[in-house]
Amino acid sequence: EVRLVESGGGLVQPGRSLRLSCTGSGFTFDDFAMHWVRQAPGKGPEWVSGISWNSDTIGYADSVKGRFTISRDNAKNSLYLQMSSLRPEDTALYSCVKAKIVVVKNSPLEDWGQGTLVTVSS
Amino acid sequence: DIQMTQSPSSLSASVGDRVTITCRASHSISNYLNWYQQKPGKAPKLLIYGASTLQRGVPSRFSGSGSGTDFTLTIGSLQPEDFSTYFCQQSSTAPYTFGQGTKLEI
């Protein structure tokens, strides 16, 4: 059974940084691209960032480009999201998502974690 | 960015009804269109990918069609557990945008 467990969320002041982590189990981690998707309270999902199996291809939403950095450590079955210059509009539940294939493009989002809540407020 | 527009935004139906939800892309996305179901307090669940391929374990009453800019999700005979919110998402061009959702209610 695929399991994705996120951590690192919390309350943070605007302008500060936060690092999210996700650990995967129940599958061969480096066989799949991975993504971060967020969902603000009462809103639909918003794709944030994706990374290919070997970190060759990385993409970001325009709203986070230049502020967020995605990375992965296949030896640790882990995915990360380094978030800086946080804004109130970044407040959301951040979910780690396993793609259906190795690449970022054209990859359906197959398995989702339960998410970690990030609240940006003074 | 490619905009995804779903209609309707909400839909009232009954058990046994056949319902169709549409999703329109602002630019052609070939068949790189995915459908998800989300229940309150839960993560989205992949139903259909590649516009028409049923994800394993998803009941056959769900079906998808379309290519280019216009797509549909059809539920053949509504079951009580189908009353949820449905989202389309394009995986053709980053950023991989979602539609605004369709809430299916009794």
CSV table of C-alpha atoms in Angstrom, one decimal:
chain,number,residue,atom,x,y,z
A,1,GLU,CA,0.0,0.0,0.0
A,2,VAL,CA,1.3,3.4,-1.0
A,3,ARG,CA,1.8,5.7,2.0
A,4,LEU,CA,2.8,9.4,1.8
A,5,VAL,CA,3.4,11.2,5.1
A,6,GLU,CA,4.0,15.0,5.1
A,7,SER,CA,5.5,17.0,8.0
A,8,GLY,CA,6.8,20.5,8.6
A,9,GLY,CA,3.7,22.6,8.5
A,10,GLY,CA,2.7,25.1,11.1
A,11,LEU,CA,2.1,28.8,11.8
A,12,VAL,CA,4.6,31.2,10.3
A,13,GLN,CA,4.8,34.9,10.0
A,14,PRO,CA,4.8,36.6,6.6
A,15,GLY,CA,8.2,36.8,5.0
A,16,ARG,CA,9.6,33.8,6.9
A,17,SER,CA,10.5,30.4,5.7
A,18,LEU,CA,9.4,26.8,6.2
A,19,ARG,CA,10.5,23.4,4.9
A,20,LEU,CA,8.0,20.7,4.2
A,21,SER,CA,9.0,17.0,4.0
A,22,CYS,CA,7.3,14.0,2.7
A,23,THR,CA,8.3,10.4,3.2
A,24,GLY,CA,7.0,7.7,0.9
A,25,SER,CA,6.6,4.0,1.5
A,26,GLY,CA,4.9,1.0,-0.2
A,27,PHE,CA,6.4,1.8,-3.6
A,28,THR,CA,9.8,2.2,-5.3
A,29,PHE,CA,10.2,6.0,-4.7
A,30,ASP,CA,12.6,6.7,-7.6
A,31,ASP,CA,10.3,5.1,-10.2
A,32,PHE,CA,7.9,8.0,-10.0
A,33,ALA,CA,7.7,11.8,-10.4
A,34,MET,CA,6.5,13.6,-7.3
A,35,HIS,CA,4.4,16.8,-6.8
A,36,TRP,CA,3.2,19.2,-4.2
A,37,VAL,CA,-0.4,20.3,-4.5
A,38,ARG,CA,-2.0,22.8,-2.1
A,39,GLN,CA,-5.6,23.5,-1.2
A,40,ALA,CA,-6.7,26.6,0.6
A,41,PRO,CA,-9.6,26.3,3.0
A,42,GLY,CA,-12.8,26.0,0.9
A,43,LYS,CA,-11.0,26.1,-2.4
A,44,GLY,CA,-10.0,23.6,-5.1
A,45,PRO,CA,-6.6,22.1,-5.5
A,46,GLU,CA,-3.7,24.2,-6.9
A,47,TRP,CA,-0.6,22.5,-8.3
A,48,VAL,CA,2.5,24.0,-6.7
A,49,SER,CA,5.5,22.1,-8.0
A,50,GLY,CA,6.7,18.8,-9.6
A,51,ILE,CA,10.0,17.0,-9.9
A,52,SER,CA,10.9,14.1,-12.1
A,53,TRP,CA,12.3,10.8,-10.8
A,54,ASN,CA,15.9,11.9,-11.2
A,55,SER,CA,15.4,15.6,-10.4
A,56,ASP,CA,16.2,16.4,-14.1
A,57,THR,CA,12.9,18.2,-14.7
A,58,ILE,CA,11.3,20.6,-12.2
A,59,GLY,CA,8.4,22.9,-12.6
A,60,TYR,CA,6.6,25.5,-10.4
A,61,ALA,CA,3.4,27.4,-10.4
A,62,ASP,CA,3.8,31.1,-11.3
A,63,SER,CA,2.6,32.0,-7.8
A,64,VAL,CA,5.5,30.3,-6.1
A,65,LYS,CA,8.3,30.6,-8.7
A,66,GLY,CA,11.4,32.1,-7.2
A,67,ARG,CA,10.2,31.6,-3.6
A,68,PHE,CA,9.7,27.8,-3.4
A,69,THR,CA,12.2,25.1,-4.2
A,70,ILE,CA,11.3,21.4,-4.6
A,71,SER,CA,13.9,18.6,-4.1
A,72,ARG,CA,14.0,14.9,-3.5
A,73,ASP,CA,16.4,12.4,-1.9
A,74,ASN,CA,15.7,9.0,-3.4
A,75,ALA,CA,18.0,7.3,-1.0
A,76,LYS,CA,15.7,8.5,1.8
A,77,ASN,CA,12.4,8.1,-0.1
A,78,SER,CA,11.8,11.7,0.6
A,79,LEU,CA,10.4,14.8,-1.1
A,80,TYR,CA,10.9,18.3,0.2
A,81,LEU,CA,9.5,21.8,-0.4
A,82,GLN,CA,11.6,24.7,0.8
A,83,MET,CA,9.3,27.7,1.1
A,84,SER,CA,10.6,31.3,1.6
A,85,SER,CA,9.2,34.8,1.6
A,86,LEU,CA,5.9,33.3,2.7
A,87,ARG,CA,2.7,35.3,2.1
A,88,PRO,CA,-0.8,35.0,3.7
A,89,GLU,CA,-2.1,33.7,0.4
A,90,ASP,CA,0.2,30.7,0.8
A,91,THR,CA,-2.0,29.5,3.6
A,92,ALA,CA,-3.2,26.0,2.6
A,93,LEU,CA,-3.0,22.3,3.2
A,94,TYR,CA,0.1,21.1,1.3
A,95,SER,CA,-0.1,17.6,0.0
A,96,CYS,CA,2.6,15.4,-1.3
A,97,VAL,CA,1.5,13.5,-4.4
A,98,LYS,CA,3.0,10.5,-6.2
A,99,ALA,CA,2.6,10.7,-10.0
A,100,LYS,CA,1.6,7.8,-12.2
A,101,ILE,CA,4.8,7.9,-14.2
A,102,VAL,CA,8.5,9.0,-13.9
A,103,VAL,CA,8.2,12.4,-15.6
A,104,VAL,CA,6.5,15.6,-14.5
A,105,LYS,CA,4.7,16.4,-17.8
A,106,ASN,CA,1.6,14.4,-18.6
A,107,SER,CA,1.7,12.7,-15.3
A,108,PRO,CA,-1.7,12.0,-13.5
A,109,LEU,CA,-1.6,12.5,-9.8
A,110,GLU,CA,-2.2,9.0,-8.5
A,111,ASP,CA,-1.6,8.8,-4.8
A,112,TRP,CA,-2.1,11.7,-2.3
A,113,GLY,CA,-0.9,12.2,1.2
A,114,GLN,CA,-3.2,13.6,3.9
A,115,GLY,CA,-1.3,16.9,3.9
A,116,THR,CA,0.3,19.3,6.3
A,117,LEU,CA,-1.3,22.6,7.1
A,118,VAL,CA,0.7,25.8,6.5
A,119,THR,CA,-0.7,29.0,8.0
A,120,VAL,CA,0.9,32.3,7.2
A,121,SER,CA,-0.2,35.0,9.6
A,122,SER,CA,1.2,37.7,11.9
B,1,ASP,CA,-1.3,29.5,-18.3
B,2,ILE,CA,-4.0,27.1,-19.5
B,3,GLN,CA,-7.4,27.9,-17.8
B,4,MET,CA,-9.7,25.0,-17.1
B,5,THR,CA,-13.4,25.8,-16.8
B,6,GLN,CA,-15.9,23.2,-15.5
B,7,SER,CA,-19.6,23.3,-15.7
B,8,PRO,CA,-21.9,23.2,-14.0
B,9,SER,CA,-20.3,24.4,-10.7
B,10,SER,CA,-23.0,22.5,-8.8
B,11,LEU,CA,-25.5,19.8,-9.8
B,12,SER,CA,-28.5,18.2,-8.1
B,13,ALA,CA,-29.3,14.7,-9.0
B,14,SER,CA,-30.8,11.5,-7.6
B,15,VAL,CA,-29.5,7.9,-7.1
B,16,GLY,CA,-29.7,6.1,-10.4
B,17,ASP,CA,-29.4,9.3,-12.5
B,18,ARG,CA,-26.9,9.6,-15.3
B,19,VAL,CA,-24.9,12.8,-15.0
B,20,THR,CA,-22.4,14.6,-17.2
B,21,ILE,CA,-19.8,17.2,-16.1
B,22,THR,CA,-17.9,19.2,-18.7
B,23,CYS,CA,-14.4,20.7,-18.6
B,24,ARG,CA,-13.1,23.1,-21.2
B,25,ALA,CA,-9.4,24.1,-21.6
B,26,SER,CA,-8.4,27.5,-22.9
B,27,HIS,CA,-5.9,25.9,-25.2
B,28,SER,CA,-5.6,22.4,-26.7
B,29,ILE,CA,-4.2,19.9,-24.3
B,30,SER,CA,-4.6,16.8,-26.5
B,31,ASN,CA,-5.9,14.1,-24.2
B,32,TYR,CA,-3.8,15.1,-21.1
B,33,LEU,CA,-6.9,15.6,-18.9
B,34,ASN,CA,-7.5,13.9,-15.6
B,35,TRP,CA,-10.6,13.7,-13.4
B,36,TYR,CA,-10.5,13.5,-9.6
B,37,GLN,CA,-13.2,13.0,-6.9
B,38,GLN,CA,-12.9,14.6,-3.6
B,39,LYS,CA,-15.0,14.0,-0.5
B,40,PRO,CA,-15.1,16.4,2.5
B,41,GLY,CA,-11.9,16.2,4.6
B,42,LYS,CA,-10.3,13.8,2.2
B,43,ALA,CA,-7.6,14.0,-0.4
B,44,PRO,CA,-8.6,13.9,-4.1
B,45,LYS,CA,-8.8,10.5,-5.7
B,46,LEU,CA,-7.8,9.9,-9.3
B,47,LEU,CA,-10.7,8.6,-11.3
B,48,ILE,CA,-9.8,8.9,-15.0
B,49,TYR,CA,-6.5,9.9,-16.7
B,50,GLY,CA,-5.6,10.5,-20.3
B,51,ALA,CA,-9.2,11.8,-20.8
B,52,SER,CA,-10.7,8.3,-20.9
B,53,THR,CA,-8.7,5.7,-19.1
B,54,LEU,CA,-10.3,4.4,-15.9
B,55,GLN,CA,-7.9,4.3,-13.0
B,56,ARG,CA,-7.7,0.8,-11.5
B,57,GLY,CA,-10.3,0.1,-8.8
B,58,VAL,CA,-12.7,2.8,-10.1
B,59,PRO,CA,-16.2,1.5,-10.9
B,60,SER,CA,-17.1,1.2,-14.6
B,61,ARG,CA,-20.1,3.6,-14.2
B,62,PHE,CA,-17.5,6.4,-14.5
B,63,SER,CA,-16.3,7.3,-18.0
B,64,GLY,CA,-14.5,10.1,-19.7
B,65,SER,CA,-14.2,11.4,-23.2
B,66,GLY,CA,-12.9,14.3,-25.2
B,67,SER,CA,-9.7,15.7,-26.7
B,68,GLY,CA,-8.3,19.0,-27.6
B,69,THR,CA,-10.2,21.5,-25.5
B,70,ASP,CA,-13.5,19.8,-24.6
B,71,PHE,CA,-13.9,17.0,-22.2
B,72,THR,CA,-16.7,15.2,-20.3
B,73,LEU,CA,-17.0,13.0,-17.2
B,74,THR,CA,-20.1,10.8,-17.1
B,75,ILE,CA,-21.4,8.8,-14.2
B,76,GLY,CA,-23.7,6.2,-15.7
B,77,SER,CA,-25.9,5.4,-12.7
B,78,LEU,CA,-25.4,7.5,-9.6
B,79,GLN,CA,-24.7,5.7,-6.3
B,80,PRO,CA,-24.9,7.3,-2.9
B,81,GLU,CA,-21.2,7.3,-2.5
B,82,ASP,CA,-20.8,9.4,-5.7
B,83,PHE,CA,-22.1,12.6,-4.2
B,84,SER,CA,-18.8,14.5,-4.0
B,85,THR,CA,-16.9,17.3,-5.7
B,86,TYR,CA,-15.2,16.5,-9.0
B,87,PHE,CA,-12.2,18.4,-10.4
B,88,CYS,CA,-10.6,18.2,-13.8
B,89,GLN,CA,-6.9,18.9,-14.3
B,90,GLN,CA,-4.7,19.3,-17.3
B,91,SER,CA,-1.3,17.7,-17.3
B,92,SER,CA,-0.2,19.0,-20.7
B,93,THR,CA,1.6,22.2,-19.9
B,94,ALA,CA,3.0,23.5,-16.6
B,95,PRO,CA,1.4,24.9,-14.5
B,96,TYR,CA,-0.9,21.9,-14.3
B,97,THR,CA,-4.1,23.7,-13.6
B,98,PHE,CA,-7.3,22.4,-12.1
B,99,GLY,CA,-10.9,23.3,-12.8
B,100,GLN,CA,-12.9,25.1,-10.1
B,101,GLY,CA,-14.8,22.0,-9.3
B,102,THR,CA,-18.4,20.6,-9.6
B,103,LYS,CA,-20.2,19.8,-6.5
B,104,LEU,CA,-22.7,16.9,-7.0
B,105,GLU,CA,-25.5,17.0,-4.5
B,106,ILE,CA,-28.6,15.0,-3.9
